[in-house]
Short mmCIF file of C-alpha atoms in Angstrom, two decimals:
data_model
loop_
_atom_site.label_atom_id
_atom_site.label_comp_id
_atom_site.label_asym_id
_atom_site.label_seq_id
_atom_site.Cartn_x
_atom_site.Cartn_y
_atom_site.Cartn_z
CA UNK A 1 34.16 -18.49 -7.73
CA UNK A 2 33.71 -15.66 -5.24
CA UNK A 3 35.91 -15.09 -2.20
CA UNK A 4 34.50 -12.93 0.59
CA UNK A 5 36.67 -11.90 3.52
CA UNK A 6 35.25 -11.56 7.04
CA UNK A 7 33.30 -8.32 7.36
CA UNK A 8 33.41 -7.69 3.61
CA UNK A 9 30.45 -7.06 1.28
CA UNK A 10 30.84 -8.03 -2.35
CA UNK A 11 28.45 -7.53 -5.26
CA UNK A 12 28.54 -9.92 -8.21
CA UNK A 13 26.74 -9.04 -11.44
CA UNK A 14 25.57 -11.88 -13.66
CA UNK A 15 22.78 -12.75 -16.07
CA UNK A 16 20.44 -15.71 -15.78
CA UNK A 17 19.75 -17.47 -19.05
CA UNK A 18 16.24 -18.85 -19.49
CA UNK A 19 16.71 -22.50 -20.40
CA UNK A 20 13.16 -23.26 -21.50
CA UNK A 21 11.30 -21.20 -24.10
CA UNK A 22 7.79 -20.57 -22.74
CA UNK A 23 6.81 -17.95 -25.30
CA UNK A 24 3.06 -17.77 -25.74
CA UNK A 25 2.31 -19.20 -22.30
CA UNK A 26 1.70 -17.57 -18.91
CA UNK A 27 2.41 -19.35 -15.61
CA UNK A 28 -0.13 -18.74 -12.84
CA UNK A 29 -0.93 -19.82 -9.30
CA UNK A 30 -4.69 -19.51 -8.74
CA UNK A 31 -4.57 -19.88 -4.93
CA UNK A 32 -2.19 -17.77 -2.81
CA UNK A 33 -2.67 -16.38 0.71
CA UNK A 34 -0.91 -13.46 2.35
CA UNK A 35 -1.29 -10.93 5.18
CA UNK A 36 -5.03 -10.25 4.91
CA UNK A 37 -6.04 -13.86 5.43
CA UNK A 38 -6.57 -14.60 9.14
CA UNK A 39 -4.50 -17.79 8.78
CA UNK A 40 -1.53 -16.13 7.04
CA UNK A 41 0.84 -13.28 7.82
CA UNK A 42 3.06 -13.18 4.72
CA UNK A 43 3.74 -9.65 3.40
CA UNK A 44 2.64 -8.93 -0.15
CA UNK A 45 6.18 -7.76 -0.93
CA UNK A 46 7.51 -11.22 -0.14
CA UNK A 47 4.91 -12.92 -2.32
CA UNK A 48 5.96 -10.71 -5.24
CA UNK A 49 9.66 -11.45 -4.67
CA UNK A 50 8.93 -15.17 -4.46
CA UNK A 51 6.98 -15.08 -7.73
CA UNK A 52 9.76 -13.19 -9.48
CA UNK A 53 12.38 -15.60 -8.17
CA UNK A 54 10.46 -18.67 -9.35
CA UNK A 55 9.48 -17.22 -12.76
CA UNK A 56 5.79 -17.20 -11.82
CA UNK A 57 4.07 -14.68 -14.08
CA UNK A 58 0.73 -14.44 -12.28
CA UNK A 59 0.41 -15.08 -8.53
CA UNK A 60 -3.26 -14.48 -7.73
CA UNK A 61 -3.67 -13.36 -4.10
CA UNK A 62 -6.87 -15.01 -2.84
CA UNK A 63 -7.54 -13.82 0.68
CA UNK A 64 -10.40 -15.18 2.79
CA UNK A 65 -13.42 -12.85 2.40
CA UNK A 66 -11.15 -9.96 1.41
CA UNK A 67 -10.07 -8.57 -1.95
CA UNK A 68 -6.35 -9.14 -2.36
CA UNK A 69 -4.18 -7.31 -4.89
CA UNK A 70 -0.38 -6.99 -4.74
CA UNK A 71 -0.06 -4.66 -7.74
CA UNK A 72 1.05 -1.63 -5.62
CA UNK A 73 3.77 -3.74 -4.00
CA UNK A 74 4.97 -5.03 -7.37
CA UNK A 75 5.18 -1.47 -8.63
CA UNK A 76 7.03 -0.28 -5.52
CA UNK A 77 9.59 -3.06 -5.93
CA UNK A 78 10.04 -2.30 -9.63
CA UNK A 79 8.81 -5.80 -10.47
CA UNK A 80 5.49 -4.96 -12.10
CA UNK A 81 6.96 -5.77 -15.53
CA UNK A 82 8.00 -9.19 -14.22
CA UNK A 83 5.08 -10.18 -12.00
CA UNK A 84 1.43 -9.55 -12.85
CA UNK A 85 -1.43 -9.69 -10.38
CA UNK A 86 -4.98 -8.40 -10.06
CA UNK A 87 -7.83 -8.30 -7.52
CA UNK A 88 -9.14 -11.66 -6.36
CA UNK A 89 -10.74 -13.37 -3.36
CA UNK A 90 -11.30 -16.75 -1.75
CA UNK A 91 -15.02 -16.69 -1.04
CA UNK A 92 -15.02 -18.73 2.18
CA UNK A 93 -18.38 -20.04 3.36
CA UNK A 94 -17.23 -22.02 6.44
CA UNK A 95 -20.23 -24.24 5.66
CA UNK A 96 -20.25 -25.73 2.17
CA UNK A 97 -16.99 -24.89 0.45
CA UNK A 98 -14.41 -22.34 -0.65
CA UNK A 99 -14.38 -20.69 -4.06
CA UNK A 100 -11.74 -18.48 -5.65
CA UNK A 101 -12.90 -15.65 -7.88
CA UNK A 102 -10.79 -13.52 -10.24
CA UNK A 103 -10.40 -10.94 -11.62
CA UNK A 104 -12.64 -8.89 -9.35
CA UNK A 105 -13.18 -5.16 -8.85
CA UNK A 106 -11.35 -3.60 -5.91
CA UNK A 107 -13.33 -0.80 -4.27
CA UNK A 108 -11.65 0.96 -1.29
CA UNK A 109 -14.97 2.55 -0.33
CA UNK A 110 -16.58 -0.83 0.41
CA UNK A 111 -16.05 -3.24 3.33
CA UNK A 112 -13.13 -5.59 2.74
CA UNK A 113 -12.39 -3.66 -0.47
CA UNK A 114 -15.55 -4.93 -2.16
CA UNK A 115 -15.39 -8.59 -1.18
CA UNK A 116 -18.32 -10.94 -1.66
CA UNK A 117 -19.78 -11.87 1.73
CA UNK A 118 -20.98 -15.48 1.70
CA UNK A 119 -22.49 -15.91 5.15
CA UNK A 120 -26.14 -15.30 4.21
CA UNK A 121 -26.16 -17.13 0.88
CA UNK A 122 -26.56 -20.70 -0.30
CA UNK A 123 -24.48 -21.95 -3.22
CA UNK A 124 -26.58 -20.92 -6.27
CA UNK A 125 -27.15 -17.43 -4.85
CA UNK A 126 -23.50 -17.11 -3.89
CA UNK A 127 -22.27 -17.91 -7.38
CA UNK A 128 -24.58 -15.23 -8.78
CA UNK A 129 -23.24 -12.73 -6.22
CA UNK A 130 -19.71 -13.48 -7.42
CA UNK A 131 -20.78 -12.99 -11.03
CA UNK A 132 -22.35 -9.65 -10.07
CA UNK A 133 -19.17 -8.43 -8.33
CA UNK A 134 -17.43 -7.80 -11.64
CA UNK A 135 -19.67 -6.35 -14.39
CA UNK A 136 -17.26 -7.76 -16.98
CA UNK A 137 -16.50 -11.42 -16.29
CA UNK A 138 -14.56 -13.62 -13.91
CA UNK A 139 -13.42 -17.16 -13.25
CA UNK A 140 -14.93 -19.08 -10.33
CA UNK A 141 -12.79 -21.97 -9.10
CA UNK A 142 -14.07 -24.69 -6.77
CA UNK A 143 -11.26 -25.06 -4.26
CA UNK A 144 -10.22 -28.41 -2.68
CA UNK A 145 -13.65 -29.94 -3.44
CA UNK A 146 -13.13 -33.03 -1.28
CA UNK A 147 -12.46 -33.21 2.46
CA UNK A 148 -14.08 -31.58 5.46
CA UNK A 149 -17.48 -30.46 4.20
CA UNK A 150 -17.05 -26.89 5.49
CA UNK A 151 -14.39 -26.32 2.86
CA UNK A 152 -15.25 -28.97 0.28
CA UNK A 153 -18.21 -28.32 -2.02
CA UNK A 154 -18.38 -31.75 -3.68
CA UNK A 155 -18.31 -33.53 -0.31
CA UNK A 156 -21.00 -31.24 1.10
CA UNK A 157 -23.48 -31.76 -1.73
CA UNK A 158 -22.74 -35.50 -1.90
CA UNK A 159 -21.51 -35.53 -5.49
CA UNK A 160 -21.04 -38.89 -7.23
CA UNK A 161 -19.68 -37.81 -10.61
CA UNK A 162 -19.09 -41.34 -11.84
CA UNK A 163 -22.82 -42.06 -12.09
CA UNK A 164 -24.74 -41.25 -15.28
CA UNK A 165 -26.44 -38.93 -14.65
CA UNK A 166 -24.37 -37.67 -11.74
CA UNK A 167 -25.62 -38.27 -8.21
CA UNK A 168 -26.26 -35.42 -5.74
CA UNK A 169 -27.63 -35.83 -2.21
CA UNK A 170 -28.38 -32.11 -1.76
CA UNK A 171 -29.69 -31.03 -5.18
CA UNK A 172 -31.04 -27.73 -3.80
CA UNK A 173 -27.44 -26.64 -3.12
CA UNK A 174 -25.93 -27.97 -6.34
CA UNK A 175 -25.01 -25.55 -9.08
CA UNK A 176 -22.59 -25.70 -11.99
CA UNK A 177 -22.29 -21.91 -12.28
CA UNK A 178 -18.51 -22.12 -11.86
CA UNK A 179 -15.66 -22.64 -14.29
CA UNK A 180 -12.66 -24.59 -13.02
CA UNK A 181 -11.92 -27.31 -10.48
CA UNK A 182 -8.86 -27.22 -8.24
CA UNK A 183 -7.99 -30.86 -8.95
CA UNK A 184 -4.49 -30.35 -7.55
CA UNK A 185 -4.20 -28.46 -4.26
CA UNK A 186 -0.67 -27.96 -2.95
CA UNK A 187 0.82 -30.79 -5.02
CA UNK A 188 0.39 -33.06 -8.04
CA UNK A 189 -0.78 -36.30 -6.38
CA UNK A 190 -3.88 -37.86 -7.95
CA UNK A 191 -6.90 -37.87 -5.63
CA UNK A 192 -10.65 -38.46 -5.79
CA UNK A 193 -11.04 -34.99 -7.28
CA UNK A 194 -9.37 -36.18 -10.49
CA UNK A 195 -12.09 -38.83 -10.80
CA UNK A 196 -14.68 -36.11 -10.15
CA UNK A 197 -13.30 -34.08 -13.04
CA UNK A 198 -13.31 -37.10 -15.36
CA UNK A 199 -16.85 -38.03 -14.32
CA UNK A 200 -18.21 -34.52 -14.69
CA UNK A 201 -16.61 -34.15 -18.11
CA UNK A 202 -18.07 -37.47 -19.22
CA UNK A 203 -21.50 -36.29 -18.13
CA UNK A 204 -21.24 -33.15 -20.25
CA UNK A 205 -19.96 -30.71 -17.61
CA UNK A 206 -16.86 -29.39 -19.40
CA UNK A 207 -15.03 -27.77 -16.52
CA UNK A 208 -11.32 -26.93 -16.62
CA UNK A 209 -8.79 -28.88 -14.57
CA UNK A 210 -6.65 -26.45 -12.56
CA UNK A 211 -4.41 -26.16 -9.54
CA UNK A 212 -3.27 -23.88 -6.74
CA UNK A 213 -0.47 -23.99 -4.21
CA UNK A 214 -2.85 -22.78 -1.45
CA UNK A 215 0.23 -21.48 0.29
CA UNK A 216 -0.24 -19.75 3.64
CA UNK A 217 3.36 -19.68 4.88
CA UNK A 218 6.42 -17.67 3.93
CA UNK A 219 8.42 -20.91 3.77
CA UNK A 220 6.25 -22.20 0.91
CA UNK A 221 6.57 -19.98 -2.18
CA UNK A 222 3.69 -19.81 -4.65
CA UNK A 223 3.90 -21.59 -7.98
CA UNK A 224 3.96 -25.28 -7.11
CA UNK A 225 1.84 -26.62 -8.62
CA UNK A 226 1.23 -24.00 -11.28
CA UNK A 227 -1.05 -23.55 -14.27
CA UNK A 228 0.48 -22.96 -17.68
CA UNK A 229 -2.04 -20.99 -19.75
CA UNK A 230 -1.95 -20.64 -23.52
CA UNK A 231 -2.10 -16.87 -23.45
CA UNK A 232 -0.06 -13.95 -24.77
CA UNK A 233 1.53 -12.16 -21.82
CA UNK A 234 1.30 -8.73 -23.46
CA UNK A 235 -2.42 -9.26 -23.99
CA UNK A 236 -2.84 -10.18 -20.31
CA UNK A 237 -0.85 -7.11 -19.24
CA UNK A 238 -3.19 -4.93 -21.29
CA UNK A 239 -6.43 -6.58 -20.13
CA UNK A 240 -6.90 -9.05 -17.27
CA UNK A 241 -10.12 -10.21 -18.94
CA UNK A 242 -8.10 -12.18 -21.50
CA UNK A 243 -7.46 -14.75 -18.77
CA UNK A 244 -11.15 -15.62 -18.44
CA UNK A 245 -11.84 -17.36 -21.78
CA UNK A 246 -8.42 -19.02 -21.77
CA UNK A 247 -9.06 -20.61 -18.38
CA UNK A 248 -12.75 -21.32 -18.98
CA UNK A 249 -12.05 -23.05 -22.29
CA UNK A 250 -9.31 -25.22 -20.80
CA UNK A 251 -6.40 -23.75 -22.77
CA UNK A 252 -4.00 -24.71 -19.97
CA UNK A 253 -2.28 -27.55 -18.14
CA UNK A 254 -1.06 -28.16 -14.60
CA UNK A 255 2.58 -28.83 -13.75
CA UNK A 256 4.75 -29.48 -10.72
CA UNK A 257 7.85 -28.98 -12.85
CA UNK A 258 7.87 -29.82 -16.56
CA UNK A 259 6.82 -27.39 -19.26
CA UNK A 260 5.13 -29.21 -22.14
CA UNK A 261 3.98 -28.16 -25.58
CA UNK A 262 1.22 -30.51 -26.72
CA UNK A 263 -1.28 -30.22 -29.55
CA UNK A 264 -2.97 -32.21 -32.29
CA UNK A 265 -1.09 -32.27 -35.57
CA UNK A 266 -3.89 -30.21 -37.12
CA UNK A 267 -2.93 -27.40 -34.72
CA UNK A 268 -5.73 -27.89 -32.17
CA UNK A 269 -4.29 -26.68 -28.82
CA UNK A 270 -4.93 -27.59 -25.20
CA UNK A 271 -8.66 -27.36 -24.49
CA UNK A 272 -9.60 -27.47 -28.17
CA UNK A 273 -11.69 -30.03 -29.98
CA UNK A 274 -10.54 -31.98 -33.01
CA UNK A 275 -11.89 -34.81 -35.14
CA UNK A 276 -10.69 -38.29 -36.00
CA UNK A 277 -9.32 -38.98 -39.46
CA UNK A 278 -10.71 -41.52 -41.94
CA UNK A 279 -9.06 -44.31 -39.94
CA UNK A 280 -10.76 -43.13 -36.75
CA UNK A 281 -7.51 -41.82 -35.25
CA UNK A 282 -6.10 -38.56 -33.94
CA UNK A 283 -2.39 -37.79 -34.06
CA UNK A 284 -0.72 -35.57 -31.44
#
């Protein structure tokens, strides 16, 4: 109990105890907007404070056609040991979809800090341009794939993933040179995109199910939903590239709250592949 008199300031020191052991996992939001998106004005400092408050290890700032990176702000706030971040971008076509890309290479000498400009490229060429932006490697996420065609790639190309083989009405614009699907955008409600993921997987396109808050407003902190990635935090701190295979191989799950440890009894983790036993069963 704390009593504060009118006009009085009082400081209370206390320690928060972490109730859930998440050792070996990193929490990440793959879709966050801030001040350099034309439809957002949230300061980077606030995004870092929000991530620290909500125990979000990795808020990835994905500005529209601009490289976002809040690392300097995290360092200035003394929170760079709590919150990790690295250069990223939402590659926004305004015609056939939006695609998040990370980690990228920030270059102050280039327009928009080295962003990929999508306005003169169709989908296959655009994906190659994203791959070329970082000589190492990066994750490409298809954002909110269903909806208004300008921002929804699957809608634009006319994907029917439940057919075998899949159906596409614009095959010249279809490419699978991307890694993860934002099945959950801003929440954890099941939509048509979940069926897309199931259908694509069944047709041999093993793409990772992921999420992003897609927050644009200060009143909506990042991290809900969030991705829990089977990844050593120290390894990620040392090299952002460690995120790429973990996300690409599906070593992660999406949550709007619960933290879950789930694996086959033979030790096969999230995203792994195991075999049935002599009775044709798998035990988890």
